[in-house]
mmCIF file with all atom_site columns, N, CA and C in Angstrom:
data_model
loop_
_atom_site.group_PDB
_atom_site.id
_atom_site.type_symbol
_atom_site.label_atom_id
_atom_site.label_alt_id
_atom_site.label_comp_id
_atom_site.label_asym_id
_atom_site.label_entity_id
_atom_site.label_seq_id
_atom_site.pdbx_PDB_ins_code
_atom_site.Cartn_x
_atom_site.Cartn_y
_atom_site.Cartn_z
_atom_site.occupancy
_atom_site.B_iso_or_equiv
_atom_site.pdbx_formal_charge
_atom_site.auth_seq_id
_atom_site.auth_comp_id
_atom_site.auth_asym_id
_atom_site.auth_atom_id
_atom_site.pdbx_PDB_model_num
ATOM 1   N N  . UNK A 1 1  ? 102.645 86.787  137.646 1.00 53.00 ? 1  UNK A N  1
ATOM 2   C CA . UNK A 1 1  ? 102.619 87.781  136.603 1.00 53.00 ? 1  UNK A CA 1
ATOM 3   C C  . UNK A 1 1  ? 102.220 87.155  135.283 1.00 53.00 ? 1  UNK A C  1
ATOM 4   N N  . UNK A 1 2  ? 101.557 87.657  134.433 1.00 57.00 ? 2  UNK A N  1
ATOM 5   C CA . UNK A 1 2  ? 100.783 87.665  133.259 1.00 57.00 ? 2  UNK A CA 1
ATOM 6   C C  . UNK A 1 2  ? 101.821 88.093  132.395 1.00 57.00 ? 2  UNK A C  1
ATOM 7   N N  . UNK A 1 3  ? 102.634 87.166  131.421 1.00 61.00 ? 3  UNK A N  1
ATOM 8   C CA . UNK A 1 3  ? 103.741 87.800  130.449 1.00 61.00 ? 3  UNK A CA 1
ATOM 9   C C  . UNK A 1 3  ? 103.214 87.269  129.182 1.00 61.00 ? 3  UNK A C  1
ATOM 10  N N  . UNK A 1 4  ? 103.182 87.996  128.422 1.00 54.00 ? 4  UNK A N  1
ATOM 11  C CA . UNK A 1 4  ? 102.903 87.337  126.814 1.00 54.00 ? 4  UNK A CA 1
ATOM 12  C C  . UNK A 1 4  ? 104.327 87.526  126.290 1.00 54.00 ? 4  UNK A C  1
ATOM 13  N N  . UNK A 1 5  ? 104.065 86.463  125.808 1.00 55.00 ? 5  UNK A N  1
ATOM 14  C CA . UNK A 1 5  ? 105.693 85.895  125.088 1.00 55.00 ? 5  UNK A CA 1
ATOM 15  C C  . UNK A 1 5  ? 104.942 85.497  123.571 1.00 55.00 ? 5  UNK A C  1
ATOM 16  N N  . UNK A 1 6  ? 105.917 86.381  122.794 1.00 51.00 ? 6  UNK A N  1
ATOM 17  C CA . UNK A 1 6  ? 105.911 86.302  121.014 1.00 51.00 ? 6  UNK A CA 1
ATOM 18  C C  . UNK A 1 6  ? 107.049 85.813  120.537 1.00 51.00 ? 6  UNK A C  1
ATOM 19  N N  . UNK A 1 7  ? 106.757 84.705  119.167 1.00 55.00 ? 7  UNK A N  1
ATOM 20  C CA . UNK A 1 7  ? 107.960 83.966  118.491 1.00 55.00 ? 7  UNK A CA 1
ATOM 21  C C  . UNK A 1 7  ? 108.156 84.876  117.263 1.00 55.00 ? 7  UNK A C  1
ATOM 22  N N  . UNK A 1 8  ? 109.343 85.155  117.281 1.00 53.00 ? 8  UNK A N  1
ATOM 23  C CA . UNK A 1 8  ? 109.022 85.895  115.695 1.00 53.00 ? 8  UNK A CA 1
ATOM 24  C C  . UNK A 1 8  ? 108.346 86.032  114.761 1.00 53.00 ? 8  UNK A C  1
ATOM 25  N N  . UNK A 1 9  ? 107.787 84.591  114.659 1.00 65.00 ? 9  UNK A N  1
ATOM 26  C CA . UNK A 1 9  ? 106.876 84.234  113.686 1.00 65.00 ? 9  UNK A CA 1
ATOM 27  C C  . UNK A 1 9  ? 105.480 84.853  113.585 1.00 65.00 ? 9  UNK A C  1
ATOM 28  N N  . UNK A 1 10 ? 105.388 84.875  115.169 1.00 76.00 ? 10 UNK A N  1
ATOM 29  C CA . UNK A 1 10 ? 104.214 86.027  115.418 1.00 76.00 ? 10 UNK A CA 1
ATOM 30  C C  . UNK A 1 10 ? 104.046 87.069  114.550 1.00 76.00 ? 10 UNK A C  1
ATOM 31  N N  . UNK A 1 11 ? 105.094 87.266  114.508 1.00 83.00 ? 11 UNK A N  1
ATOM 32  C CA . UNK A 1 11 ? 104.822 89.424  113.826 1.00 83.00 ? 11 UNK A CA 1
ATOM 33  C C  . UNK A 1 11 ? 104.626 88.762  111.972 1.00 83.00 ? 11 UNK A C  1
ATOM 34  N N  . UNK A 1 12 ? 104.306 90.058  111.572 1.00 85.00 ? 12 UNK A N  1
ATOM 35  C CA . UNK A 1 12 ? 104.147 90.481  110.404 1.00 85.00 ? 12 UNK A CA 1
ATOM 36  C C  . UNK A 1 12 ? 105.385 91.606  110.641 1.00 85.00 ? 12 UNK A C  1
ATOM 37  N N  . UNK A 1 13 ? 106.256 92.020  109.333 1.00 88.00 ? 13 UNK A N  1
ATOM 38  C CA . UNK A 1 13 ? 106.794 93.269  108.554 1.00 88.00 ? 13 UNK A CA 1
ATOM 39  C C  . UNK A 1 13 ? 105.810 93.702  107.416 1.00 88.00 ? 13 UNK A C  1
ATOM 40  N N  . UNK A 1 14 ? 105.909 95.246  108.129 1.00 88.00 ? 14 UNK A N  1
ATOM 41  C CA . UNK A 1 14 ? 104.990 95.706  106.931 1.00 88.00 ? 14 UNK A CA 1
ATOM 42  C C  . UNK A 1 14 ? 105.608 97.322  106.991 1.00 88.00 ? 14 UNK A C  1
ATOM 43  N N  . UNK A 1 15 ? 105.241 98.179  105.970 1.00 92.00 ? 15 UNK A N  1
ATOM 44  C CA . UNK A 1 15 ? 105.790 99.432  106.198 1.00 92.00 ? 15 UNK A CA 1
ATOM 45  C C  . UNK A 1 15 ? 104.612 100.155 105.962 1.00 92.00 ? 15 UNK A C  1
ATOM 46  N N  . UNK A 1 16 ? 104.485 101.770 106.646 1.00 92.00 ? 16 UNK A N  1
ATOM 47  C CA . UNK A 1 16 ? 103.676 102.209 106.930 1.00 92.00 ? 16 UNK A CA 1
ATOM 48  C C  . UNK A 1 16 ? 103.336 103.231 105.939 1.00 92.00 ? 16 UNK A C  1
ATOM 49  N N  . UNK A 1 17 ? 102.347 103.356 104.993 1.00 91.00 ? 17 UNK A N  1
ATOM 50  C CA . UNK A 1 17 ? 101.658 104.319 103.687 1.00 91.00 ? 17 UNK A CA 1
ATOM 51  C C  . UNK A 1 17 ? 102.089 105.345 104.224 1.00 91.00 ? 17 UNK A C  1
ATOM 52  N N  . UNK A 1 18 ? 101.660 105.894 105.110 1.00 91.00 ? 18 UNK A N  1
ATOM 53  C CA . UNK A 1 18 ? 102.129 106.994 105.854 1.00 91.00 ? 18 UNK A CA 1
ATOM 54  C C  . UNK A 1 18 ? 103.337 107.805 105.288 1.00 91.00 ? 18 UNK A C  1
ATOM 55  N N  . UNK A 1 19 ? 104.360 107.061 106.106 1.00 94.00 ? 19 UNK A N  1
ATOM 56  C CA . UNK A 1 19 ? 105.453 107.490 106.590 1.00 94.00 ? 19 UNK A CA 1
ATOM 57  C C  . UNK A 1 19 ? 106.420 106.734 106.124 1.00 94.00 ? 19 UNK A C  1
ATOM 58  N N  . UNK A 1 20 ? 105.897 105.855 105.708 1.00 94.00 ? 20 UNK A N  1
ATOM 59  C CA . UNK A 1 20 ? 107.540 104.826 105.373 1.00 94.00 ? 20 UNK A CA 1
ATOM 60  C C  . UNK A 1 20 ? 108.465 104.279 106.542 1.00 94.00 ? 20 UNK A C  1
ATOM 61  N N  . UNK A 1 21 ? 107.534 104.222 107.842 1.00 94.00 ? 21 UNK A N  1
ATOM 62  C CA . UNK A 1 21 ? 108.128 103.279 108.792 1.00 94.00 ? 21 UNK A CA 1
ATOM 63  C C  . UNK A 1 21 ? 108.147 102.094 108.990 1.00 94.00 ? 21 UNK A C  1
ATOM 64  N N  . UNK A 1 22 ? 109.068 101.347 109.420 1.00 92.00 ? 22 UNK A N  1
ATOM 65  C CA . UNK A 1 22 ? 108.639 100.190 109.326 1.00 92.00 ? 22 UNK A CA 1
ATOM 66  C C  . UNK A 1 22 ? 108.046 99.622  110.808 1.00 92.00 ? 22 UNK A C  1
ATOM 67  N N  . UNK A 1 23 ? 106.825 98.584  110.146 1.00 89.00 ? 23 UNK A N  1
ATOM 68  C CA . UNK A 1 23 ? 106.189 98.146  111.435 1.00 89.00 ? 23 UNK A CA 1
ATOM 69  C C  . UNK A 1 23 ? 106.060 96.875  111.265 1.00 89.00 ? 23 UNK A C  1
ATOM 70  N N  . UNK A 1 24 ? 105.706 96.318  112.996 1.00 88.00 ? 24 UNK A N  1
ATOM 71  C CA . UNK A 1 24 ? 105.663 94.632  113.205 1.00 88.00 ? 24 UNK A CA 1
ATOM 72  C C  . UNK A 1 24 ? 104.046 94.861  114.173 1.00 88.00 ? 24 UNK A C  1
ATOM 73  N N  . UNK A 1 25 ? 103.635 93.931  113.265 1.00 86.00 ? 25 UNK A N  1
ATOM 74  C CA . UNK A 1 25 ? 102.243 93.789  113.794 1.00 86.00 ? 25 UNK A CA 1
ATOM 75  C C  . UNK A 1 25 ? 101.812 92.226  114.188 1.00 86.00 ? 25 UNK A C  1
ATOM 76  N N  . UNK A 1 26 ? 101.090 91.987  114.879 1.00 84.00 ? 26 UNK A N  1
ATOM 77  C CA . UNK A 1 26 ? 100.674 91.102  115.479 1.00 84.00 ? 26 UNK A CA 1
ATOM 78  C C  . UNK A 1 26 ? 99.641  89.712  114.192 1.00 84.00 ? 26 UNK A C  1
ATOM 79  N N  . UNK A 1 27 ? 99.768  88.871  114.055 1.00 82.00 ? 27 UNK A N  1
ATOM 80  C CA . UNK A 1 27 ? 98.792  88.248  113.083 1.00 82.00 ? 27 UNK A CA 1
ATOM 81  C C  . UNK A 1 27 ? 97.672  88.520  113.201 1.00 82.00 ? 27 UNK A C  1
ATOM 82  N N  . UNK A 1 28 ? 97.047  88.433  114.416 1.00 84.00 ? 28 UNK A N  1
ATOM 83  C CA . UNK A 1 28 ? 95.701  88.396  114.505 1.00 84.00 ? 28 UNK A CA 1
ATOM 84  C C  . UNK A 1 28 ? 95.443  89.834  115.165 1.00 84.00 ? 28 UNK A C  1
ATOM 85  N N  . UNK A 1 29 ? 95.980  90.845  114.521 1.00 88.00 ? 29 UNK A N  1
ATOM 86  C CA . UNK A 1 29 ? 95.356  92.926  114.476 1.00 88.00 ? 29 UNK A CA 1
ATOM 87  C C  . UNK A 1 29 ? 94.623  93.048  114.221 1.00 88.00 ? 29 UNK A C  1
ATOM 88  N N  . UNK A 1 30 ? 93.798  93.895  114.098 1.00 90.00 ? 30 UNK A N  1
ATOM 89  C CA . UNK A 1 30 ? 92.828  94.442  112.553 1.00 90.00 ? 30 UNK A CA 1
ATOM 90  C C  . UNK A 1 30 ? 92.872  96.197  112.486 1.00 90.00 ? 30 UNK A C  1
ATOM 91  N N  . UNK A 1 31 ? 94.212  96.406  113.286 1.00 91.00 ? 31 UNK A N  1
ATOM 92  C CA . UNK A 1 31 ? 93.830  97.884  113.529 1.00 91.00 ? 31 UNK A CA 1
ATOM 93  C C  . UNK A 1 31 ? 94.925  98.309  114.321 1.00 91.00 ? 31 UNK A C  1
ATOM 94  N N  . UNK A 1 32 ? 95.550  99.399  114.339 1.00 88.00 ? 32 UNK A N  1
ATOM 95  C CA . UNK A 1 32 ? 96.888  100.024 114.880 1.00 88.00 ? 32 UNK A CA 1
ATOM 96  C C  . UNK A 1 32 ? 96.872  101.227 114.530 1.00 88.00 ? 32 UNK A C  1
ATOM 97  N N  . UNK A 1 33 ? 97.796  102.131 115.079 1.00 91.00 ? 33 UNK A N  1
ATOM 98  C CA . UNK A 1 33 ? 98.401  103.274 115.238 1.00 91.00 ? 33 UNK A CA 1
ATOM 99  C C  . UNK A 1 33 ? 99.688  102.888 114.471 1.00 91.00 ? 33 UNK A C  1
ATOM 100 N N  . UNK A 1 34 ? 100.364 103.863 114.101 1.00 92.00 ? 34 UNK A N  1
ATOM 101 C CA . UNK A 1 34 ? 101.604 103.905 114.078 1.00 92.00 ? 34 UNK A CA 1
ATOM 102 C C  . UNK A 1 34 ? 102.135 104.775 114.799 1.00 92.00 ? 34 UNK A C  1
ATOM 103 N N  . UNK A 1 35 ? 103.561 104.168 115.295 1.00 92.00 ? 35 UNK A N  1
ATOM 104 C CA . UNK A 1 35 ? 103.949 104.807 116.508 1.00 92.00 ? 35 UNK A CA 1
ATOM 105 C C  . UNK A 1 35 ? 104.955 106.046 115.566 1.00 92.00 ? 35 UNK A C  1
ATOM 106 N N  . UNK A 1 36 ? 105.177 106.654 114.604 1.00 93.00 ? 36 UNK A N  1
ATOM 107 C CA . UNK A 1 36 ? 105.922 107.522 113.995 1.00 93.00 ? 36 UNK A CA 1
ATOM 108 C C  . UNK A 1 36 ? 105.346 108.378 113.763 1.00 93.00 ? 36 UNK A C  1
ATOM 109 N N  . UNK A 1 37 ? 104.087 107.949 112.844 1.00 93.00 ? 37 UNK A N  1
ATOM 110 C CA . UNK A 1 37 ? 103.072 109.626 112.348 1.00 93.00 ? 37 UNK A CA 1
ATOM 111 C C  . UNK A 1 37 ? 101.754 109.500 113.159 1.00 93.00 ? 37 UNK A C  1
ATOM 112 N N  . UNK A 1 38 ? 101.481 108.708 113.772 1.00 91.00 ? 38 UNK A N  1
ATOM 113 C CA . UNK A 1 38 ? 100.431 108.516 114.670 1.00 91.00 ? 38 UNK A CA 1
ATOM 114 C C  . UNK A 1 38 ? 99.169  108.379 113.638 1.00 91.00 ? 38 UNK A C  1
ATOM 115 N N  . UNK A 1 39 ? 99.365  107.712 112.690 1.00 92.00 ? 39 UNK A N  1
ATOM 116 C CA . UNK A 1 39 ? 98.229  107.568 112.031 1.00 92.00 ? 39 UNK A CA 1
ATOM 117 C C  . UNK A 1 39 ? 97.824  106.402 112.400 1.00 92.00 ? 39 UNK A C  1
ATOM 118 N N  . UNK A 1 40 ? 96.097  106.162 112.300 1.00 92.00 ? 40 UNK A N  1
ATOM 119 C CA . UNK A 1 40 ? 95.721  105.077 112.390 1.00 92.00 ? 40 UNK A CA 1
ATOM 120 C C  . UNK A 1 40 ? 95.319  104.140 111.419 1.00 92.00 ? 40 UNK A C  1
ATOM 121 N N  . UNK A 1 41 ? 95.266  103.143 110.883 1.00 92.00 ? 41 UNK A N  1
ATOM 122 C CA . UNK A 1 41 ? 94.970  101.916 110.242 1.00 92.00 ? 41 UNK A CA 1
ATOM 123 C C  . UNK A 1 41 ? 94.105  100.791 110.233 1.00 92.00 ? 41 UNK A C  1
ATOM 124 N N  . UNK A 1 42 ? 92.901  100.265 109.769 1.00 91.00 ? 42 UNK A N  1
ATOM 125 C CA . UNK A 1 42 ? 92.705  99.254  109.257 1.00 91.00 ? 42 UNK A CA 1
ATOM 126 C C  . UNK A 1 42 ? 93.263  98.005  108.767 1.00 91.00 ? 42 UNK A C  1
ATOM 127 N N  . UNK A 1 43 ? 93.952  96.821  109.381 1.00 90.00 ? 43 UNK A N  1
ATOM 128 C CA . UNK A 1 43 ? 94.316  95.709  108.553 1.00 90.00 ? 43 UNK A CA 1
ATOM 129 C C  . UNK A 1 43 ? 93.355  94.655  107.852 1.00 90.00 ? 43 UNK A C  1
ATOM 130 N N  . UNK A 1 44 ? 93.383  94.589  106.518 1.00 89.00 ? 44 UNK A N  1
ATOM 131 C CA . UNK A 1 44 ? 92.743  93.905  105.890 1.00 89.00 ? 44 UNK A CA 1
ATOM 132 C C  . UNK A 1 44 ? 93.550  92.339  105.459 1.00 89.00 ? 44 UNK A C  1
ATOM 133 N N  . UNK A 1 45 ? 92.637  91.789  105.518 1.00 86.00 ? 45 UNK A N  1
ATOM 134 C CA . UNK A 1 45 ? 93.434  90.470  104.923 1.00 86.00 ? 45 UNK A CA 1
ATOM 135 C C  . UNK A 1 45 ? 92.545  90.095  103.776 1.00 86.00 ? 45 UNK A C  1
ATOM 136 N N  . UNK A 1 46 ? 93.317  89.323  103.259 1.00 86.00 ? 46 UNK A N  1
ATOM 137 C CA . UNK A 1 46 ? 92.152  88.700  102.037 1.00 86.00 ? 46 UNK A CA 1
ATOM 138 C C  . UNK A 1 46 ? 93.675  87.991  101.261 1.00 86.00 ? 46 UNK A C  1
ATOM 139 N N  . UNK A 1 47 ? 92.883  86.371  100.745 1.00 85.00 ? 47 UNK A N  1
ATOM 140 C CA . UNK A 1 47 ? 93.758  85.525  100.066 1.00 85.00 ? 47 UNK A CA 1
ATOM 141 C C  . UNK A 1 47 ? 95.357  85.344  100.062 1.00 85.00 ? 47 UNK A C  1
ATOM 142 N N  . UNK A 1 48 ? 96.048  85.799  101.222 1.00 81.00 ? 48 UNK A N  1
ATOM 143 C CA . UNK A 1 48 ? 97.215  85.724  102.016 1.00 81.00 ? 48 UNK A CA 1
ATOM 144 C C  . UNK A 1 48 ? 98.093  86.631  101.482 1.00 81.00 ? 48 UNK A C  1
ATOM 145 N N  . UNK A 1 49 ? 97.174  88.055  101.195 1.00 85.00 ? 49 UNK A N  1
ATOM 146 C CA . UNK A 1 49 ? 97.318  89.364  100.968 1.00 85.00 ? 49 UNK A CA 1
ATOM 147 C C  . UNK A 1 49 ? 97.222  90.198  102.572 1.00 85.00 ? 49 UNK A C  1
ATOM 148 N N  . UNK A 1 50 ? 98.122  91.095  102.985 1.00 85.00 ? 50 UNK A N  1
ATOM 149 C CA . UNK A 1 50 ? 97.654  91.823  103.940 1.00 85.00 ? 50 UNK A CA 1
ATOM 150 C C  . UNK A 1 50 ? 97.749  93.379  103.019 1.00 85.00 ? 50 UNK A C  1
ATOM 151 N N  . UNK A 1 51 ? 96.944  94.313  103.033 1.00 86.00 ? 51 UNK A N  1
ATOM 152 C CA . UNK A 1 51 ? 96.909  95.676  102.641 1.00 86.00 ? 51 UNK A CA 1
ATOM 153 C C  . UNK A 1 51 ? 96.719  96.455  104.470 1.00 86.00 ? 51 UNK A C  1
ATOM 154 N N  . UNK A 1 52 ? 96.942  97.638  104.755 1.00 89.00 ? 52 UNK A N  1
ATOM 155 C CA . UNK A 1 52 ? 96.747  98.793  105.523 1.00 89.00 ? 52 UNK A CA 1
ATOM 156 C C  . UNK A 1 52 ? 95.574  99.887  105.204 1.00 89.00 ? 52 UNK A C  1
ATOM 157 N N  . UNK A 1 53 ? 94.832  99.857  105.660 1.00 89.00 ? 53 UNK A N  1
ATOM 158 C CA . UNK A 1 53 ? 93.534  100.877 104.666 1.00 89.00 ? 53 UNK A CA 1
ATOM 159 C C  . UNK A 1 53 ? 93.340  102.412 106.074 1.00 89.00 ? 53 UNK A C  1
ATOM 160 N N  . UNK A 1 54 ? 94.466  103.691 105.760 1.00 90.00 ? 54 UNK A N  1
ATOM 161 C CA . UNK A 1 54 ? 93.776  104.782 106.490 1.00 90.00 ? 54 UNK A CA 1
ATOM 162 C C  . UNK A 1 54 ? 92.384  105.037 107.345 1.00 90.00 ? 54 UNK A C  1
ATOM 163 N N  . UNK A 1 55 ? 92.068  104.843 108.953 1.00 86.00 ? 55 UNK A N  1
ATOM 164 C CA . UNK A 1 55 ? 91.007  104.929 108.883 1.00 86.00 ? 55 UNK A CA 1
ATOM 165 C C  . UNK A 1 55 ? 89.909  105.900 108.243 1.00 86.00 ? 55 UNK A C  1
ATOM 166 N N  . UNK A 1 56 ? 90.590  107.283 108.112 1.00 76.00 ? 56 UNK A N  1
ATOM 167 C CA . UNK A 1 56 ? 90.411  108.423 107.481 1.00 76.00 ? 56 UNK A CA 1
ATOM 168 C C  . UNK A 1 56 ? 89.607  107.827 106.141 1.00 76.00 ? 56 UNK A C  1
ATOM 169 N N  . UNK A 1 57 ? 89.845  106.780 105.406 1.00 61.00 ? 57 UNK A N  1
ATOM 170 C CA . UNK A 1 57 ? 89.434  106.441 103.994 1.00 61.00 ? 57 UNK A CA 1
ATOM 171 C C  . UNK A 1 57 ? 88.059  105.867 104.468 1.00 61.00 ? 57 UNK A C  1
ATOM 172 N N  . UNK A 1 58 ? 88.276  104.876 105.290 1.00 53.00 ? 58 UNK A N  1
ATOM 173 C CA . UNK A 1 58 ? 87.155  104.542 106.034 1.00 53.00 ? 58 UNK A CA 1
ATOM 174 C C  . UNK A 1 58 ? 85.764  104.820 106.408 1.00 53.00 ? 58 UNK A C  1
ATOM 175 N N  . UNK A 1 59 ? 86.174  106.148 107.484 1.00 57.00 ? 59 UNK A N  1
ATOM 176 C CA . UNK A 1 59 ? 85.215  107.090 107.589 1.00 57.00 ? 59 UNK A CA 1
ATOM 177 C C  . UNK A 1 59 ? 84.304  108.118 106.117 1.00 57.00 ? 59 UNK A C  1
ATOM 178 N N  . UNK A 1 60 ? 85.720  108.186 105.629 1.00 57.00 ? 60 UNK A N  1
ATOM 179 C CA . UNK A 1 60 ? 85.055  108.749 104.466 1.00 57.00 ? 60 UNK A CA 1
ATOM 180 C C  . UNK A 1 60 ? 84.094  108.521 103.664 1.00 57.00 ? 60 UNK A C  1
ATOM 181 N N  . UNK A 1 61 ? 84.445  106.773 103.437 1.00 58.00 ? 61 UNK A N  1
ATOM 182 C CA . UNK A 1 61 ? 83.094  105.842 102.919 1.00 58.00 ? 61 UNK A CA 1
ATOM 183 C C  . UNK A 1 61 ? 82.060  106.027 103.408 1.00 58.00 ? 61 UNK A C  1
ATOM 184 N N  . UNK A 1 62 ? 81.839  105.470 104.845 1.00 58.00 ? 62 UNK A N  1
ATOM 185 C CA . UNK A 1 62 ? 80.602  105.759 105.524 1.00 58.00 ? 62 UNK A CA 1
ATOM 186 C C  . UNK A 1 62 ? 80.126  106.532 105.317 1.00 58.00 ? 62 UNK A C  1
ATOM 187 N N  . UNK A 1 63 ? 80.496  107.804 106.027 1.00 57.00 ? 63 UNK A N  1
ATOM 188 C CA . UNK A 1 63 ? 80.053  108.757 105.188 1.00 57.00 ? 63 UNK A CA 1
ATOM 189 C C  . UNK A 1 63 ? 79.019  109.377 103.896 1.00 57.00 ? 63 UNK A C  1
ATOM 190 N N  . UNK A 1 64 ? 80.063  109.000 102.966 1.00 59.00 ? 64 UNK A N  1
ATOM 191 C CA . UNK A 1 64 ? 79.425  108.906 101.702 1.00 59.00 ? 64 UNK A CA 1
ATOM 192 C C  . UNK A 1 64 ? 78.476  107.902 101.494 1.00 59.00 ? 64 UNK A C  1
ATOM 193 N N  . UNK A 1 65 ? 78.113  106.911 102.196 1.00 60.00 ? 65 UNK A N  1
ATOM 194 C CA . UNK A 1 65 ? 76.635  106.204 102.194 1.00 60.00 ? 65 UNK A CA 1
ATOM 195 C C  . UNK A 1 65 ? 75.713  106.309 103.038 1.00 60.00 ? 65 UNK A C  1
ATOM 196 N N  . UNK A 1 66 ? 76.103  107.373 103.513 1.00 59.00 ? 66 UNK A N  1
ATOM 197 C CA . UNK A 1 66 ? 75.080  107.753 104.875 1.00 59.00 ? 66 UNK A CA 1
ATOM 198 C C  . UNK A 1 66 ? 74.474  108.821 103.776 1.00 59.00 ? 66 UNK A C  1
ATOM 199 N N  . UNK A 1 67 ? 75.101  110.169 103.308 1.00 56.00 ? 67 UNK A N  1
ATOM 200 C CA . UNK A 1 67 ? 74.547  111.032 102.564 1.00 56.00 ? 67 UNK A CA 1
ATOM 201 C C  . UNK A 1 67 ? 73.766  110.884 101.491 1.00 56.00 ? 67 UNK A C  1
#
């Protein structure tokens, strides 16, 4: 059997724009659901900053440079 085993250290705490849940994410994500409001997410990193970016905001961009 194939078991992945995580050290605490693994996760990130982060809470969710959303909803105000709290979530544990993996270091190396770039992207999740939340399991409360079922929204989905973008993880950004930059300079040992993590932010959450709505994919909804996302799309929206595109979008707006496609038009």
């Amino acid at each position: 059997h194939n078991i992945l085993r995580f050290d605490i250290t693994d996760f990130i705490s982060l809470e969710c724009p959303s909803c105000g849940s709290q979530l544990q994410i993996t270091k190396d994500i770039d992207r999740f659901i939340c399991a409360s409001c079922k929204n989905e997410f973008i993880v950004k990193r930059s300079g040992g900053i993590i932010a959450l970016q709505p994919i909804v905001d996302g799309i929206r961009n595109v979008a707006a440079r496609v038009d």
